[in-house]
Tab-separated table of C-alpha atoms in Angstrom:
chain	number	residue	atom	x	y	z
A	2	UNK	CA	-82.024	-70.846	-96.303
A	3	UNK	CA	-82.344	-74.692	-96.466
A	4	UNK	CA	-79.732	-74.957	-99.126
A	5	UNK	CA	-77.284	-72.961	-97.059
A	6	UNK	CA	-78.231	-75.021	-93.937
A	7	UNK	CA	-77.400	-78.181	-96.041
A	8	UNK	CA	-74.024	-76.802	-97.079
A	9	UNK	CA	-73.138	-75.812	-93.485
A	10	UNK	CA	-74.191	-79.256	-92.186
A	11	UNK	CA	-72.547	-81.298	-94.961
A	12	UNK	CA	-69.291	-79.537	-95.072
A	13	UNK	CA	-69.184	-78.913	-91.273
A	14	UNK	CA	-69.890	-82.565	-90.536
A	15	UNK	CA	-66.940	-83.787	-92.592
A	16	UNK	CA	-64.634	-81.432	-90.536
A	17	UNK	CA	-66.315	-82.450	-87.334
A	18	UNK	CA	-65.902	-86.122	-88.107
A	19	UNK	CA	-62.188	-85.603	-88.792
A	20	UNK	CA	-61.701	-83.779	-85.517
A	21	UNK	CA	-63.589	-86.528	-83.594
A	22	UNK	CA	-61.629	-89.350	-85.198
A	23	UNK	CA	-58.308	-87.650	-84.419
A	24	UNK	CA	-59.197	-86.807	-80.802
A	25	UNK	CA	-60.785	-90.221	-80.021
A	26	UNK	CA	-57.690	-91.995	-81.396
A	27	UNK	CA	-55.399	-90.076	-79.264
A	28	UNK	CA	-57.608	-90.533	-76.130
A	29	UNK	CA	-57.966	-94.251	-76.731
A	30	UNK	CA	-54.138	-94.811	-77.335
A	31	UNK	CA	-53.425	-92.867	-74.074
A	32	UNK	CA	-51.672	-90.021	-75.987
A	33	UNK	CA	-53.514	-87.102	-74.407
A	34	UNK	CA	-50.145	-85.120	-74.432
A	35	UNK	CA	-50.732	-84.823	-78.231
A	36	UNK	CA	-54.068	-83.207	-77.918
A	37	UNK	CA	-52.692	-79.583	-77.608
A	38	UNK	CA	-50.857	-79.667	-81.006
A	39	UNK	CA	-53.897	-81.178	-82.597
A	40	UNK	CA	-56.190	-78.453	-81.260
A	41	UNK	CA	-53.612	-75.906	-82.330
A	42	UNK	CA	-53.629	-77.153	-85.862
A	43	UNK	CA	-57.345	-77.151	-85.839
A	44	UNK	CA	-57.599	-73.633	-84.479
A	45	UNK	CA	-55.128	-72.379	-87.268
A	46	UNK	CA	-57.199	-74.150	-89.981
A	47	UNK	CA	-60.425	-72.571	-88.685
A	48	UNK	CA	-58.812	-69.115	-88.536
A	49	UNK	CA	-57.492	-69.539	-92.106
A	50	UNK	CA	-60.959	-70.549	-93.423
A	51	UNK	CA	-62.597	-67.609	-91.678
A	52	UNK	CA	-60.000	-65.180	-92.976
A	53	UNK	CA	-60.393	-66.510	-96.461
A	54	UNK	CA	-64.204	-66.009	-96.294
A	55	UNK	CA	-63.692	-62.455	-94.985
A	56	UNK	CA	-61.228	-61.641	-97.744
A	57	UNK	CA	-63.685	-62.878	-100.373
A	58	UNK	CA	-66.532	-60.880	-98.849
A	59	UNK	CA	-64.901	-57.548	-98.013
A	60	UNK	CA	-62.313	-57.679	-100.897
A	61	UNK	CA	-65.034	-57.983	-103.517
A	62	UNK	CA	-66.833	-54.920	-102.201
A	63	UNK	CA	-64.015	-52.718	-103.355
A	64	UNK	CA	-64.347	-53.731	-107.018
A	65	UNK	CA	-66.522	-52.242	-109.708
A	66	UNK	CA	-69.812	-53.959	-110.515
A	67	UNK	CA	-68.410	-55.633	-113.617
A	68	UNK	CA	-65.408	-56.863	-111.616
A	69	UNK	CA	-67.613	-58.079	-108.819
A	70	UNK	CA	-69.726	-60.100	-111.198
A	71	UNK	CA	-66.722	-61.530	-112.946
A	72	UNK	CA	-65.118	-62.434	-109.633
A	73	UNK	CA	-68.413	-63.998	-108.236
A	74	UNK	CA	-69.081	-65.959	-111.418
A	75	UNK	CA	-65.558	-67.327	-111.616
A	76	UNK	CA	-65.453	-68.298	-107.934
A	77	UNK	CA	-68.902	-69.944	-108.265
A	78	UNK	CA	-67.605	-72.091	-111.031
A	79	UNK	CA	-64.435	-72.976	-109.066
A	80	UNK	CA	-66.454	-73.664	-105.999
A	81	UNK	CA	-68.863	-76.022	-107.847
A	82	UNK	CA	-65.769	-77.839	-109.179
A	83	UNK	CA	-64.234	-78.360	-105.782
A	84	UNK	CA	-67.488	-79.497	-104.227
A	85	UNK	CA	-68.191	-81.909	-106.992
A	86	UNK	CA	-64.778	-83.495	-106.475
A	87	UNK	CA	-65.300	-83.477	-102.706
A	88	UNK	CA	-68.641	-85.282	-102.710
A	89	UNK	CA	-67.316	-88.010	-105.113
A	90	UNK	CA	-64.246	-88.445	-102.954
A	91	UNK	CA	-66.190	-88.619	-99.739
A	92	UNK	CA	-68.583	-91.203	-101.293
A	93	UNK	CA	-65.541	-93.238	-102.299
A	94	UNK	CA	-63.594	-93.000	-99.037
A	95	UNK	CA	-66.310	-92.639	-96.250
A	96	UNK	CA	-65.915	-96.285	-95.284
A	97	UNK	CA	-62.164	-96.023	-94.944
A	98	UNK	CA	-61.841	-92.498	-93.476
A	99	UNK	CA	-61.071	-93.706	-89.969
A	100	UNK	CA	-58.272	-96.017	-90.874
A	101	UNK	CA	-56.741	-93.477	-93.250
A	102	UNK	CA	-56.654	-90.746	-90.611
A	103	UNK	CA	-55.275	-93.214	-88.075
A	104	UNK	CA	-52.404	-94.067	-90.445
A	105	UNK	CA	-51.549	-90.358	-90.910
A	106	UNK	CA	-51.754	-89.717	-87.106
A	107	UNK	CA	-49.449	-92.654	-86.325
A	108	UNK	CA	-46.898	-91.231	-88.720
A	109	UNK	CA	-47.217	-87.731	-87.299
A	110	UNK	CA	-46.805	-88.993	-83.694
A	111	UNK	CA	-43.538	-90.589	-84.629
A	112	UNK	CA	-42.276	-87.284	-86.170
A	113	UNK	CA	-43.179	-84.926	-83.270
A	114	UNK	CA	-45.257	-81.910	-82.322
A	115	UNK	CA	-44.795	-79.951	-85.638
A	116	UNK	CA	-46.040	-82.928	-87.649
A	117	UNK	CA	-49.158	-83.286	-85.359
A	118	UNK	CA	-50.011	-79.600	-85.904
A	119	UNK	CA	-49.518	-79.921	-89.623
A	120	UNK	CA	-51.661	-83.186	-89.774
A	121	UNK	CA	-54.574	-81.504	-87.885
A	122	UNK	CA	-54.214	-78.361	-90.050
A	123	UNK	CA	-54.179	-80.106	-93.320
A	124	UNK	CA	-57.005	-82.441	-92.388
A	125	UNK	CA	-59.352	-79.693	-91.260
A	126	UNK	CA	-57.953	-76.813	-93.394
A	127	UNK	CA	-58.904	-78.418	-96.724
A	128	UNK	CA	-62.421	-78.802	-95.593
A	129	UNK	CA	-62.497	-75.313	-94.171
A	130	UNK	CA	-61.243	-73.538	-97.378
A	131	UNK	CA	-63.703	-75.589	-99.525
A	132	UNK	CA	-66.527	-74.706	-97.140
A	133	UNK	CA	-65.627	-71.022	-97.044
A	134	UNK	CA	-65.488	-70.794	-100.845
A	135	UNK	CA	-68.753	-72.736	-101.512
A	136	UNK	CA	-70.643	-70.926	-98.689
A	137	UNK	CA	-69.599	-67.542	-100.138
A	138	UNK	CA	-70.694	-68.604	-103.655
A	139	UNK	CA	-74.008	-70.018	-102.476
A	140	UNK	CA	-74.785	-67.026	-100.164
A	141	UNK	CA	-73.788	-64.663	-103.079
A	142	UNK	CA	-76.172	-66.560	-105.382
A	143	UNK	CA	-79.047	-66.835	-102.852
A	144	UNK	CA	-78.706	-63.370	-101.400
A	145	UNK	CA	-82.092	-61.665	-100.917
A	146	UNK	CA	-80.945	-58.768	-98.777
A	147	UNK	CA	-81.566	-60.552	-95.546
A	148	UNK	CA	-79.247	-62.470	-93.223
A	149	UNK	CA	-81.166	-65.700	-93.779
A	150	UNK	CA	-78.554	-67.375	-95.991
A	151	UNK	CA	-75.811	-66.771	-93.434
A	152	UNK	CA	-78.167	-67.862	-90.643
A	153	UNK	CA	-78.686	-71.070	-92.466
A	154	UNK	CA	-74.996	-71.690	-92.848
A	155	UNK	CA	-74.511	-70.926	-89.111
A	156	UNK	CA	-77.278	-73.306	-88.042
A	157	UNK	CA	-75.890	-76.056	-90.369
A	158	UNK	CA	-72.386	-75.694	-88.780
A	159	UNK	CA	-73.709	-75.706	-85.284
A	160	UNK	CA	-75.757	-78.898	-86.100
A	161	UNK	CA	-72.553	-80.416	-87.491
A	162	UNK	CA	-70.626	-79.611	-84.336
A	163	UNK	CA	-73.398	-81.162	-82.183
A	164	UNK	CA	-73.429	-84.276	-84.308
A	165	UNK	CA	-69.769	-84.586	-84.218
A	166	UNK	CA	-69.869	-84.411	-80.357
A	167	UNK	CA	-72.551	-87.094	-80.300
A	168	UNK	CA	-70.455	-89.276	-82.622
A	169	UNK	CA	-67.502	-88.843	-80.274
A	170	UNK	CA	-69.639	-89.668	-77.215
A	171	UNK	CA	-70.991	-92.788	-78.951
A	172	UNK	CA	-74.472	-91.513	-78.716
A	173	UNK	CA	-75.154	-91.543	-82.385
A	174	UNK	CA	-74.798	-94.436	-84.843
A	175	UNK	CA	-75.617	-93.931	-88.538
A	176	UNK	CA	-74.304	-95.417	-91.728
A	177	UNK	CA	-71.844	-92.635	-92.812
A	178	UNK	CA	-71.589	-93.944	-96.353
A	179	UNK	CA	-75.394	-93.739	-96.950
A	180	UNK	CA	-75.508	-90.357	-95.139
A	181	UNK	CA	-72.841	-88.809	-97.388
A	182	UNK	CA	-74.334	-90.407	-100.411
A	183	UNK	CA	-77.847	-88.781	-99.794
A	184	UNK	CA	-76.561	-85.380	-98.600
A	185	UNK	CA	-74.054	-85.407	-101.435
A	186	UNK	CA	-76.805	-85.934	-103.937
A	187	UNK	CA	-78.697	-83.057	-102.482
A	188	UNK	CA	-75.566	-80.994	-102.546
A	189	UNK	CA	-75.161	-81.754	-106.302
A	190	UNK	CA	-78.549	-80.248	-106.900
A	191	UNK	CA	-77.522	-77.140	-104.908
A	192	UNK	CA	-74.279	-76.897	-106.826
A	193	UNK	CA	-76.189	-76.934	-110.138
A	194	UNK	CA	-78.023	-73.819	-109.108
A	195	UNK	CA	-74.846	-72.096	-107.913
A	196	UNK	CA	-73.161	-72.986	-111.285
A	197	UNK	CA	-76.069	-71.609	-113.287
A	198	UNK	CA	-75.954	-68.437	-111.155
A	199	UNK	CA	-72.222	-68.171	-111.689
A	200	UNK	CA	-72.718	-68.232	-115.469
A	201	UNK	CA	-75.310	-65.535	-115.167
A	202	UNK	CA	-72.750	-63.411	-113.264
A	203	UNK	CA	-70.261	-63.959	-116.059
A	204	UNK	CA	-72.956	-62.795	-118.542
A	205	UNK	CA	-73.601	-59.692	-116.529
A	206	UNK	CA	-69.871	-59.043	-116.464
A	207	UNK	CA	-69.839	-59.216	-120.378
A	208	UNK	CA	-67.514	-62.276	-120.218
A	209	UNK	CA	-70.249	-64.460	-121.815
A	210	UNK	CA	-72.997	-63.539	-124.384
A	211	UNK	CA	-76.641	-64.099	-124.145
A	212	UNK	CA	-77.720	-62.000	-121.187
A	213	UNK	CA	-80.946	-60.882	-122.850
A	214	UNK	CA	-81.655	-64.274	-124.385
A	215	UNK	CA	-84.219	-65.683	-121.923
A	216	UNK	CA	-85.131	-69.347	-121.896
A	217	UNK	CA	-88.519	-68.534	-120.346
A	218	UNK	CA	-89.994	-65.935	-118.023
A	219	UNK	CA	-92.521	-67.072	-115.410
A	220	UNK	CA	-92.098	-64.140	-113.015
A	221	UNK	CA	-95.885	-63.490	-113.306
A	222	UNK	CA	-96.637	-66.999	-112.178
A	223	UNK	CA	-93.788	-67.280	-109.546
A	224	UNK	CA	-92.954	-63.779	-108.350
A	225	UNK	CA	-89.479	-63.697	-107.031
A	226	UNK	CA	-90.580	-61.798	-103.904
A	227	UNK	CA	-93.384	-64.272	-103.109
A	228	UNK	CA	-93.159	-66.926	-100.334
A	229	UNK	CA	-92.810	-69.838	-102.810
A	230	UNK	CA	-90.511	-67.785	-105.034
A	231	UNK	CA	-88.223	-67.069	-102.066
A	232	UNK	CA	-88.328	-70.731	-100.987
A	233	UNK	CA	-87.425	-71.973	-104.496
A	234	UNK	CA	-84.551	-69.478	-104.689
A	235	UNK	CA	-83.314	-70.378	-101.177
A	236	UNK	CA	-83.418	-74.090	-101.764
A	237	UNK	CA	-82.598	-74.555	-105.449
A	238	UNK	CA	-81.285	-71.005	-106.449
A	239	UNK	CA	-84.322	-70.948	-108.768
A	240	UNK	CA	-84.606	-67.974	-111.093
A	241	UNK	CA	-87.957	-67.341	-112.832
A	242	UNK	CA	-86.381	-65.683	-115.823
A	243	UNK	CA	-83.094	-67.549	-116.533
A	244	UNK	CA	-81.110	-67.114	-119.672
A	245	UNK	CA	-80.851	-69.982	-122.243
A	246	UNK	CA	-77.139	-70.512	-121.254
A	247	UNK	CA	-78.117	-70.809	-117.629
A	248	UNK	CA	-80.662	-73.617	-118.366
A	249	UNK	CA	-78.268	-75.392	-120.595
A	250	UNK	CA	-75.475	-75.302	-117.995
A	251	UNK	CA	-77.789	-76.403	-115.241
A	252	UNK	CA	-79.047	-79.451	-117.267
A	253	UNK	CA	-75.643	-80.351	-118.599
A	254	UNK	CA	-74.121	-80.433	-115.081
A	255	UNK	CA	-77.051	-81.821	-112.975
A	256	UNK	CA	-78.178	-84.824	-115.130
A	257	UNK	CA	-74.882	-86.562	-115.841
A	258	UNK	CA	-73.283	-85.582	-112.392
A	259	UNK	CA	-76.230	-86.860	-110.345
A	260	UNK	CA	-76.476	-90.001	-112.475
A	261	UNK	CA	-72.770	-90.813	-111.935
A	262	UNK	CA	-72.972	-89.975	-108.200
A	263	UNK	CA	-75.974	-92.139	-107.520
A	264	UNK	CA	-74.981	-95.018	-109.722
A	265	UNK	CA	-74.094	-98.114	-107.654
A	266	UNK	CA	-70.342	-98.681	-107.246
A	267	UNK	CA	-69.030	-101.822	-108.887
A	268	UNK	CA	-66.573	-103.986	-107.099
A	269	UNK	CA	-64.404	-106.216	-109.308
A	270	UNK	CA	-62.714	-109.346	-108.195
A	271	UNK	CA	-59.318	-110.234	-109.689
A	272	UNK	CA	-59.445	-113.125	-112.268
A	273	UNK	CA	-57.225	-116.022	-111.313
A	274	UNK	CA	-54.226	-116.435	-113.513
A	275	UNK	CA	-53.539	-120.082	-114.634
A	276	UNK	CA	-49.948	-121.252	-114.952
A	277	UNK	CA	-48.885	-122.085	-118.465
A	278	UNK	CA	-48.114	-125.756	-118.996
């Protein structure tokens, strides 16, 4: 449940911040007349993300077991790829997000209502589609027959909306770059579990070999239905009897990705060029 809460919080907060920046800029520049098109674009983006999530959930139920596993595994791999790109992008641009959105909004204001709707839709829609895909993949991986994964996502999204409102009201001041770095690092750990589970789905669909080749089996020590087994599965997508391929994929993704993500960014200064005599 915690991993799903983190996903809802992390992804939802990005969208909340985008909305707050757009709305605050229009209010401060006395362009309240442009708020309706912005909210319209945001509403369409949210509806699209929700519809995409429903299509993934209900559409997959009509498939055979093998097709469901193949779809779930493929979408899990795709979701991890998108989220990995997103956390690196946000780490790089968090400091300049406000100025970037302001520039886009200025251009949209000059073009008219349609451009405002499109700006809000694109700014929020990308986040919404990524969130829907990764939430679906994570809930699919952590599903234990209870509504806890979805409850965790819902609580995370509600927390994100509350934090976004507090940002807008000026009641909350945190270092966004550090916040997205730490939550992004935690999300990389969650993504590693989703990726490993996705490869297991592909093995169950007979797309990949090695389903019976277990790396280890500690089900007797950590029963999947025990409290700590459920917590480990909910937080890290832990499986007590993973295949060798799952363990290899988990390590090959987590170690280099986390090392690159947490590595300090280097800033280079241009070397002065001397005129030739």
